[in-house]
Amino acid sequence: MTKLRVTDAILKQVEKPARYIGNEVNSIIKDKDSIDIRFAFCFPDVYEVGMSHLGMQILYYFLNERKDTYCERVFAPWTDMEEKMRENNINLFALESQDEVKGFDFIGFTLQYEMSYTNVINLIDLAGISPWSKERKEEDPIICAGGPCAYNPEPLADFIDFFYIGEGEASLNKVLDIYKEHKKNGGSKKEFLEKLLDIEGIYVPAFYEVKYKDNGIIESFLPTHKNAKSKIKKQIIKDPNQSFYPSKLILPWVQTVHDRVNLEIFRGCIRGCRFCHAGFVYRPVREKSKEVLIEQAKKLLKNTGYDEISLSSLSTSDYSEFESFSQELLQTCKDAKVNISLPSLRIDKFSIDLMSNIQKVRKSSLTFAPEAGSQRLRNVINKGITEEDILKGSKLAFEGGWDRIKLYFMIGLPTETEEDIIAIKELADKILDTFYSIPKENRARNAKVVVSSSCFVPKPFTPFQWEAQNTYEEFMDKQQFLKKVIKRKGIQYNYHDAILSSLEGMLARGDRRVGKVIYYAWKFGAKFDSWTEKFNMAHWEKAFEKSKIEPAFYANRKREYDEILPWDHIWVGVSKSFLIKEHQKALEEKTTPNCREKCQVCGATIFQGGVCYEGTN
Amino acid sequence: MKVRIKFTKEGNLKFIGHLDLLRLFQRSIKKAELPVEYSKGFNPHQLLFIALPLSLGTTSEGEYIDIELKDFPISELEIKDRLNSVFPQGLKVKELKFLKENIKNGMAAVDGAEYDIYISKEKLSDHFYQKTKEFFEQKEIWVEKRGKKESKKINIKDKIFDYSIRENKDSWIINLLLSAGSKDNLKAEIVIKALYEYNLLDFKEYEIDIHRIDIFSRIDNQLIPLSNI
Ligand code: SF4
């Protein structure tokens, strides 16, 4: 049995000690002596959150396919454990070997949300390493990062040695091959980073220099090394049928949010909702074939013993063979006594029937995400769902026995007016009216419509990347206004304090200077910012003051099309001219057809695969 | 058909809580492709019964779980091997046998449990052995039992069926046979806490190691391990 890094006495005093012991079913233990590369894969949040993340598990098995590499997992110790670790001088350690990550070759962070940035810094510090790249020593591990937030790497540019842009399976192996060679021959860390400049998809921030104008806007962003590329091209797998997918998943010791098999059915999204970061950076859509999926589902169920499987994608109903695939999966699962859960389904006749079929248990609520209340605003954001779709879907659901509809909206979308907000209330009203228009014997006794609103955060690589975000006060006023107009019994309104969205708005479109804010916020005590009970705005306010950075410059300022944006050197496929066109269409309230209806020549064809080459367009 | 499994939960697995252990069993049974029976009703679950939950942080060489399986041709040995091949390190089937239909399930059958408690000698005085004997020989042993609203004093003397004390190089090892089960459950840590207080020592639960040896059922006034029924 692996000797634990932390003593029993400490583990007995912390919450959920199983977070720190490793050795779960299906985890991988390797002989350290026959390994060339030690890789600490770090999810900057607590164990249960990280362990329910599919991407991490895929890359974990992918890296461990290599005989020369030992990839281990690291999560953020919860605050009770961190306290004990600091008290007893215990450095951050990896779960599998329980060794300190300080001695590893790589520490790789996956950046899933901006509010985990202070945790990134905290973890590097907890490892006993300086968070600042330039202060780190030769013997310290190389620190890299990837994931959706890495598409704007600048806020963390001073802390991370290199960023990997795109899907790890595509060319992470090249990085490791070069490293192995480099380690064998000996050489400095800088020399290794220089070698990386030859690989596509690798961004080494130290080889670039940013200059600013007096008004704070970027004046130039230029390579300082002759081999540094002016554009870093996203790396993706062309055909997911041919690419690596694990046949196992680690069974977490502690119950996680998604404690089940997660089967990824496609990457990307054909829709092009204009607010959606994932919808642009993951282009083009690449699907797995039905046969491959059924095969993978069977293997994963067998090797995990899970009794539930969930399909994972941005928009499940858009899978091109969805009807026949779901029938086949249903049969497979029935035989094996396995439940299916289907998130992000479009609500129509087919999906209602499907859900009635799989949910023999009590019917819980159904979810729509119209995102905006009025058709006008839905056109602005290119959300291709109409009021008719929603009302029809609700009617079917009510007649099918459901009695709770959840609606998701965003507040603060570009061009939003008071009328658009009132339209949210009106839509909820109409859904409830629909319920009461159904004869009593064909529906439940009462129904509830739950309206939830989140605050819009403009994201890089979307047509709204130039837009000003609403201020905190604007968000709060709008929420209060909506709260006031929603009076009817049977309609419930949920909303959150907007402060986290405001911060996220600053970080998401931040430049290199924002790194200082993150650093100081951490210094002043910020960590686990995405956890409401741990979040404290005072840390951030002090950090703004100390770093002399004005958050409104990043969050609430409208940019011109010709401004150099901090992420302009990252090339995701989708072109700037396409985004400008989409932005203008948004302002004209014009919609854009999806990839399968009519290709918009967005730029993603450079990847030579996926939906762009399906032959339908 | 019902099987009773005696298993160990040792080493780092002491940090897996009761509900998480139950989930681990559910996965393992599926992985081992054993045709388990499900409950009827809205939310069908596997028919598993753990005899006596083990506190987080406690190891054991005598845990029990009863599993209801569909009738199918398989030997006791085969089920045991299949489970052991999917269990993580620290979890191991020691004995496994089919149960007669009329035998009581898990918790209902439990009347006693035996523990070894390891207490480091480091902070203890030379009189600890003597004081321990004195403590257990008292006519009555009163402890405070904290309830939801108020705490009350109870006498646990009758619930301590037997005790002994031995030592190794570093620790005193107190062996306890305690009343257990749904009617009258006495946790080992309560007894040790009272012992500490008797010795005027400050009790910190994380400083002692508790190890469960076995679980018993009372038959004809004799305590018999659940595996021998
Ligand atoms: S090139 Fe056309 S089909 Fe391909 S992602 Fe862009 S819009 Fe869609």
PDB file of N, CA and C in Angstrom, chain B residues 12-80:
ATOM      1  N   ASN B  12      -5.116   2.359   3.976  1.00  0.00           N
ATOM      2  CA  ASN B  12      -5.653   3.683   3.641  1.00  0.00           C
ATOM      3  C   ASN B  12      -7.164   3.669   3.439  1.00  0.00           C
ATOM      4  N   LEU B  13      -7.735   2.469   3.274  1.00  0.00           N
ATOM      5  CA  LEU B  13      -9.177   2.414   3.059  1.00  0.00           C
ATOM      6  C   LEU B  13      -9.974   2.811   4.298  1.00  0.00           C
ATOM      7  N   LYS B  14      -9.287   2.979   5.410  1.00  0.00           N
ATOM      8  CA  LYS B  14     -10.002   3.448   6.596  1.00  0.00           C
ATOM      9  C   LYS B  14     -10.566   4.857   6.384  1.00  0.00           C
ATOM     10  N   PHE B  15     -10.035   5.548   5.360  1.00  0.00           N
ATOM     11  CA  PHE B  15     -10.509   6.915   5.111  1.00  0.00           C
ATOM     12  C   PHE B  15     -11.704   6.983   4.164  1.00  0.00           C
ATOM     13  N   ILE B  16     -12.224   5.824   3.787  1.00  0.00           N
ATOM     14  CA  ILE B  16     -13.425   5.799   2.948  1.00  0.00           C
ATOM     15  C   ILE B  16     -14.637   5.691   3.869  1.00  0.00           C
ATOM     16  N   GLY B  17     -15.548   6.628   3.748  1.00  0.00           N
ATOM     17  CA  GLY B  17     -16.729   6.651   4.617  1.00  0.00           C
ATOM     18  C   GLY B  17     -17.718   5.542   4.284  1.00  0.00           C
ATOM     19  N   HIS B  18     -18.693   5.403   5.140  1.00  0.00           N
ATOM     20  CA  HIS B  18     -19.656   4.311   5.007  1.00  0.00           C
ATOM     21  C   HIS B  18     -20.419   4.349   3.688  1.00  0.00           C
ATOM     22  N   LEU B  19     -20.949   5.511   3.325  1.00  0.00           N
ATOM     23  CA  LEU B  19     -21.742   5.595   2.092  1.00  0.00           C
ATOM     24  C   LEU B  19     -20.872   5.404   0.853  1.00  0.00           C
ATOM     25  N   ASP B  20     -19.650   5.931   0.913  1.00  0.00           N
ATOM     26  CA  ASP B  20     -18.740   5.755  -0.209  1.00  0.00           C
ATOM     27  C   ASP B  20     -18.344   4.283  -0.362  1.00  0.00           C
ATOM     28  N   LEU B  21     -18.252   3.599   0.758  1.00  0.00           N
ATOM     29  CA  LEU B  21     -17.952   2.165   0.710  1.00  0.00           C
ATOM     30  C   LEU B  21     -19.101   1.415   0.033  1.00  0.00           C
ATOM     31  N   LEU B  22     -20.305   1.812   0.387  1.00  0.00           N
ATOM     32  CA  LEU B  22     -21.481   1.180  -0.199  1.00  0.00           C
ATOM     33  C   LEU B  22     -21.482   1.374  -1.723  1.00  0.00           C
ATOM     34  N   ARG B  23     -21.141   2.599  -2.168  1.00  0.00           N
ATOM     35  CA  ARG B  23     -21.051   2.864  -3.612  1.00  0.00           C
ATOM     36  C   ARG B  23     -19.981   1.994  -4.257  1.00  0.00           C
ATOM     37  N   LEU B  24     -18.875   1.837  -3.550  1.00  0.00           N
ATOM     38  CA  LEU B  24     -17.789   1.019  -4.068  1.00  0.00           C
ATOM     39  C   LEU B  24     -18.259  -0.420  -4.249  1.00  0.00           C
ATOM     40  N   PHE B  25     -19.056  -0.920  -3.288  1.00  0.00           N
ATOM     41  CA  PHE B  25     -19.599  -2.260  -3.428  1.00  0.00           C
ATOM     42  C   PHE B  25     -20.515  -2.360  -4.641  1.00  0.00           C
ATOM     43  N   GLN B  26     -21.370  -1.350  -4.812  1.00  0.00           N
ATOM     44  CA  GLN B  26     -22.289  -1.377  -5.962  1.00  0.00           C
ATOM     45  C   GLN B  26     -21.515  -1.493  -7.265  1.00  0.00           C
ATOM     46  N   ARG B  27     -20.471  -0.673  -7.409  1.00  0.00           N
ATOM     47  CA  ARG B  27     -19.666  -0.715  -8.640  1.00  0.00           C
ATOM     48  C   ARG B  27     -18.962  -2.060  -8.786  1.00  0.00           C
ATOM     49  N   SER B  28     -18.427  -2.537  -7.670  1.00  0.00           N
ATOM     50  CA  SER B  28     -17.647  -3.769  -7.733  1.00  0.00           C
ATOM     51  C   SER B  28     -18.518  -4.956  -8.136  1.00  0.00           C
ATOM     52  N   ILE B  29     -19.733  -4.993  -7.596  1.00  0.00           N
ATOM     53  CA  ILE B  29     -20.622  -6.099  -7.914  1.00  0.00           C
ATOM     54  C   ILE B  29     -20.952  -6.096  -9.408  1.00  0.00           C
ATOM     55  N   LYS B  30     -21.161  -4.895  -9.969  1.00  0.00           N
ATOM     56  CA  LYS B  30     -21.419  -4.796 -11.408  1.00  0.00           C
ATOM     57  C   LYS B  30     -20.175  -5.177 -12.205  1.00  0.00           C
ATOM     58  N   LYS B  31     -19.039  -4.657 -11.766  1.00  0.00           N
ATOM     59  CA  LYS B  31     -17.796  -4.979 -12.466  1.00  0.00           C
ATOM     60  C   LYS B  31     -17.529  -6.478 -12.451  1.00  0.00           C
ATOM     61  N   ALA B  32     -17.843  -7.115 -11.345  1.00  0.00           N
ATOM     62  CA  ALA B  32     -17.615  -8.550 -11.226  1.00  0.00           C
ATOM     63  C   ALA B  32     -18.697  -9.349 -11.959  1.00  0.00           C
ATOM     64  N   GLU B  33     -19.641  -8.630 -12.560  1.00  0.00           N
ATOM     65  CA  GLU B  33     -20.744  -9.233 -13.309  1.00  0.00           C
ATOM     66  C   GLU B  33     -21.510 -10.260 -12.491  1.00  0.00           C
ATOM     67  N   LEU B  34     -21.824  -9.882 -11.263  1.00  0.00           N
ATOM     68  CA  LEU B  34     -22.678 -10.722 -10.427  1.00  0.00           C
ATOM     69  C   LEU B  34     -24.108 -10.221 -10.576  1.00  0.00           C
ATOM     70  N   PRO B  35     -25.044 -11.112 -10.870  1.00  0.00           N
ATOM     71  CA  PRO B  35     -26.428 -10.678 -11.113  1.00  0.00           C
ATOM     72  C   PRO B  35     -27.152 -10.365  -9.812  1.00  0.00           C
ATOM     73  N   VAL B  36     -27.037  -9.127  -9.397  1.00  0.00           N
ATOM     74  CA  VAL B  36     -27.588  -8.728  -8.106  1.00  0.00           C
ATOM     75  C   VAL B  36     -29.084  -8.413  -8.243  1.00  0.00           C
ATOM     76  N   GLU B  37     -29.820  -8.634  -7.172  1.00  0.00           N
ATOM     77  CA  GLU B  37     -31.250  -8.287  -7.160  1.00  0.00           C
ATOM     78  C   GLU B  37     -31.404  -6.802  -6.834  1.00  0.00           C
ATOM     79  N   TYR B  38     -32.460  -6.189  -7.387  1.00  0.00           N
ATOM     80  CA  TYR B  38     -32.743  -4.780  -7.102  1.00  0.00           C
ATOM     81  C   TYR B  38     -34.015  -4.653  -6.280  1.00  0.00           C
ATOM     82  N   SER B  39     -34.102  -3.567  -5.535  1.00  0.00           N
ATOM     83  CA  SER B  39     -35.330  -3.298  -4.800  1.00  0.00           C
ATOM     84  C   SER B  39     -36.413  -2.897  -5.787  1.00  0.00           C
ATOM     85  N   LYS B  40     -37.668  -3.052  -5.377  1.00  0.00           N
ATOM     86  CA  LYS B  40     -38.751  -2.600  -6.244  1.00  0.00           C
ATOM     87  C   LYS B  40     -39.000  -1.109  -5.973  1.00  0.00           C
ATOM     88  N   GLY B  41     -39.845  -0.511  -6.774  1.00  0.00           N
ATOM     89  CA  GLY B  41     -40.212   0.873  -6.459  1.00  0.00           C
ATOM     90  C   GLY B  41     -39.547   1.885  -7.365  1.00  0.00           C
ATOM     91  N   PHE B  42     -39.731   3.162  -6.985  1.00  0.00           N
ATOM     92  CA  PHE B  42     -39.329   4.287  -7.828  1.00  0.00           C
ATOM     93  C   PHE B  42     -37.854   4.313  -8.181  1.00  0.00           C
ATOM     94  N   ASN B  43     -37.044   4.072  -7.176  1.00  0.00           N
ATOM     95  CA  ASN B  43     -35.614   4.246  -7.375  1.00  0.00           C
ATOM     96  C   ASN B  43     -34.892   2.950  -7.042  1.00  0.00           C
ATOM     97  N   PRO B  44     -34.909   1.981  -7.973  1.00  0.00           N
ATOM     98  CA  PRO B  44     -34.384   0.658  -7.633  1.00  0.00           C
ATOM     99  C   PRO B  44     -32.910   0.723  -7.239  1.00  0.00           C
ATOM    100  N   HIS B  45     -32.566   0.080  -6.148  1.00  0.00           N
ATOM    101  CA  HIS B  45     -31.154  -0.003  -5.778  1.00  0.00           C
ATOM    102  C   HIS B  45     -30.805  -1.451  -5.475  1.00  0.00           C
ATOM    103  N   GLN B  46     -29.508  -1.728  -5.552  1.00  0.00           N
ATOM    104  CA  GLN B  46     -29.050  -3.088  -5.294  1.00  0.00           C
ATOM    105  C   GLN B  46     -29.360  -3.481  -3.856  1.00  0.00           C
ATOM    106  N   LEU B  47     -29.725  -4.749  -3.658  1.00  0.00           N
ATOM    107  CA  LEU B  47     -30.046  -5.198  -2.308  1.00  0.00           C
ATOM    108  C   LEU B  47     -28.770  -5.607  -1.578  1.00  0.00           C
ATOM    109  N   LEU B  48     -28.219  -4.653  -0.859  1.00  0.00           N
ATOM    110  CA  LEU B  48     -26.985  -4.853  -0.101  1.00  0.00           C
ATOM    111  C   LEU B  48     -27.236  -4.447   1.342  1.00  0.00           C
ATOM    112  N   PHE B  49     -26.684  -5.212   2.267  1.00  0.00           N
ATOM    113  CA  PHE B  49     -26.869  -4.851   3.680  1.00  0.00           C
ATOM    114  C   PHE B  49     -25.546  -4.942   4.416  1.00  0.00           C
ATOM    115  N   ILE B  50     -25.035  -3.798   4.821  1.00  0.00           N
ATOM    116  CA  ILE B  50     -23.810  -3.804   5.620  1.00  0.00           C
ATOM    117  C   ILE B  50     -24.201  -3.989   7.074  1.00  0.00           C
ATOM    118  N   ALA B  51     -23.499  -4.900   7.764  1.00  0.00           N
ATOM    119  CA  ALA B  51     -23.935  -5.277   9.106  1.00  0.00           C
ATOM    120  C   ALA B  51     -23.834  -4.116  10.092  1.00  0.00           C
ATOM    121  N   LEU B  52     -22.680  -3.488  10.137  1.00  0.00           N
ATOM    122  CA  LEU B  52     -22.475  -2.454  11.144  1.00  0.00           C
ATOM    123  C   LEU B  52     -21.532  -1.410  10.575  1.00  0.00           C
ATOM    124  N   PRO B  53     -22.042  -0.188  10.334  1.00  0.00           N
ATOM    125  CA  PRO B  53     -21.171   0.830   9.727  1.00  0.00           C
ATOM    126  C   PRO B  53     -19.903   1.013  10.563  1.00  0.00           C
ATOM    127  N   LEU B  54     -18.818   1.249   9.872  1.00  0.00           N
ATOM    128  CA  LEU B  54     -17.524   1.445  10.520  1.00  0.00           C
ATOM    129  C   LEU B  54     -17.215   2.935  10.501  1.00  0.00           C
ATOM    130  N   SER B  55     -16.772   3.475  11.637  1.00  0.00           N
ATOM    131  CA  SER B  55     -16.463   4.911  11.672  1.00  0.00           C
ATOM    132  C   SER B  55     -15.304   5.222  10.734  1.00  0.00           C
ATOM    133  N   LEU B  56     -15.346   6.416  10.174  1.00  0.00           N
ATOM    134  CA  LEU B  56     -14.254   6.903   9.335  1.00  0.00           C
ATOM    135  C   LEU B  56     -12.964   6.900  10.153  1.00  0.00           C
ATOM    136  N   GLY B  57     -11.915   6.338   9.586  1.00  0.00           N
ATOM    137  CA  GLY B  57     -10.643   6.321  10.296  1.00  0.00           C
ATOM    138  C   GLY B  57     -10.356   5.003  11.011  1.00  0.00           C
ATOM    139  N   THR B  58     -11.349   4.108  11.044  1.00  0.00           N
ATOM    140  CA  THR B  58     -11.197   2.817  11.715  1.00  0.00           C
ATOM    141  C   THR B  58     -10.907   1.709  10.700  1.00  0.00           C
ATOM    142  N   THR B  59      -9.963   0.841  11.015  1.00  0.00           N
ATOM    143  CA  THR B  59      -9.714  -0.313  10.147  1.00  0.00           C
ATOM    144  C   THR B  59     -10.472  -1.516  10.680  1.00  0.00           C
ATOM    145  N   SER B  60     -10.548  -2.568   9.878  1.00  0.00           N
ATOM    146  CA  SER B  60     -11.269  -3.748  10.338  1.00  0.00           C
ATOM    147  C   SER B  60     -10.819  -4.996   9.595  1.00  0.00           C
ATOM    148  N   GLU B  61     -10.802  -6.112  10.330  1.00  0.00           N
ATOM    149  CA  GLU B  61     -10.566  -7.400   9.673  1.00  0.00           C
ATOM    150  C   GLU B  61     -11.813  -8.260   9.745  1.00  0.00           C
ATOM    151  N   GLY B  62     -12.914  -7.668  10.190  1.00  0.00           N
ATOM    152  CA  GLY B  62     -14.131  -8.455  10.334  1.00  0.00           C
ATOM    153  C   GLY B  62     -15.382  -7.662  10.007  1.00  0.00           C
ATOM    154  N   GLU B  63     -15.511  -7.231   8.763  1.00  0.00           N
ATOM    155  CA  GLU B  63     -16.719  -6.521   8.318  1.00  0.00           C
ATOM    156  C   GLU B  63     -17.622  -7.513   7.576  1.00  0.00           C
ATOM    157  N   TYR B  64     -18.905  -7.166   7.554  1.00  0.00           N
ATOM    158  CA  TYR B  64     -19.847  -8.071   6.884  1.00  0.00           C
ATOM    159  C   TYR B  64     -20.790  -7.310   5.966  1.00  0.00           C
ATOM    160  N   ILE B  65     -21.052  -7.956   4.831  1.00  0.00           N
ATOM    161  CA  ILE B  65     -22.110  -7.424   3.972  1.00  0.00           C
ATOM    162  C   ILE B  65     -22.901  -8.609   3.432  1.00  0.00           C
ATOM    163  N   ASP B  66     -24.219  -8.467   3.405  1.00  0.00           N
ATOM    164  CA  ASP B  66     -25.076  -9.490   2.797  1.00  0.00           C
ATOM    165  C   ASP B  66     -25.538  -8.978   1.439  1.00  0.00           C
ATOM    166  N   ILE B  67     -25.472  -9.841   0.449  1.00  0.00           N
ATOM    167  CA  ILE B  67     -25.889  -9.452  -0.897  1.00  0.00           C
ATOM    168  C   ILE B  67     -26.949 -10.414  -1.403  1.00  0.00           C
ATOM    169  N   GLU B  68     -27.989  -9.844  -1.943  1.00  0.00           N
ATOM    170  CA  GLU B  68     -29.061 -10.662  -2.517  1.00  0.00           C
ATOM    171  C   GLU B  68     -28.773 -10.835  -4.010  1.00  0.00           C
ATOM    172  N   LEU B  69     -28.541 -12.068  -4.437  1.00  0.00           N
ATOM    173  CA  LEU B  69     -28.247 -12.325  -5.854  1.00  0.00           C
ATOM    174  C   LEU B  69     -29.392 -13.088  -6.492  1.00  0.00           C
ATOM    175  N   LYS B  70     -29.511 -12.923  -7.792  1.00  0.00           N
ATOM    176  CA  LYS B  70     -30.458 -13.756  -8.537  1.00  0.00           C
ATOM    177  C   LYS B  70     -29.918 -15.186  -8.521  1.00  0.00           C
ATOM    178  N   ASP B  71     -30.838 -16.156  -8.536  1.00  0.00           N
ATOM    179  CA  ASP B  71     -30.373 -17.550  -8.571  1.00  0.00           C
ATOM    180  C   ASP B  71     -29.625 -17.816  -9.855  1.00  0.00           C
ATOM    181  N   PHE B  72     -28.418 -18.244  -9.736  1.00  0.00           N
ATOM    182  CA  PHE B  72     -27.694 -18.678 -10.935  1.00  0.00           C
ATOM    183  C   PHE B  72     -26.547 -19.576 -10.496  1.00  0.00           C
ATOM    184  N   PRO B  73     -26.118 -20.431 -11.391  1.00  0.00           N
ATOM    185  CA  PRO B  73     -25.123 -21.424 -10.980  1.00  0.00           C
ATOM    186  C   PRO B  73     -23.740 -20.809 -10.822  1.00  0.00           C
ATOM    187  N   ILE B  74     -23.283 -20.746  -9.601  1.00  0.00           N
ATOM    188  CA  ILE B  74     -21.948 -20.210  -9.333  1.00  0.00           C
ATOM    189  C   ILE B  74     -21.527 -20.712  -7.958  1.00  0.00           C
ATOM    190  N   SER B  75     -20.240 -20.886  -7.765  1.00  0.00           N
ATOM    191  CA  SER B  75     -19.786 -21.402  -6.474  1.00  0.00           C
ATOM    192  C   SER B  75     -19.407 -20.247  -5.563  1.00  0.00           C
ATOM    193  N   GLU B  76     -19.324 -20.555  -4.260  1.00  0.00           N
ATOM    194  CA  GLU B  76     -18.906 -19.531  -3.294  1.00  0.00           C
ATOM    195  C   GLU B  76     -17.519 -19.015  -3.653  1.00  0.00           C
ATOM    196  N   LEU B  77     -16.657 -19.931  -4.026  1.00  0.00           N
ATOM    197  CA  LEU B  77     -15.276 -19.581  -4.335  1.00  0.00           C
ATOM    198  C   LEU B  77     -15.187 -18.639  -5.530  1.00  0.00           C
ATOM    199  N   GLU B  78     -16.034 -18.910  -6.518  1.00  0.00           N
ATOM    200  CA  GLU B  78     -16.017 -18.093  -7.739  1.00  0.00           C
ATOM    201  C   GLU B  78     -16.448 -16.657  -7.435  1.00  0.00           C
ATOM    202  N   ILE B  79     -17.489 -16.506  -6.620  1.00  0.00           N
ATOM    203  CA  ILE B  79     -17.931 -15.147  -6.259  1.00  0.00           C
ATOM    204  C   ILE B  79     -16.816 -14.432  -5.513  1.00  0.00           C
ATOM    205  N   LYS B  80     -16.199 -15.134  -4.595  1.00  0.00           N
ATOM    206  CA  LYS B  80     -15.115 -14.557  -3.809  1.00  0.00           C
ATOM    207  C   LYS B  80     -13.972 -14.097  -4.721  1.00  0.00           C
TER     208      LYS B  80
END
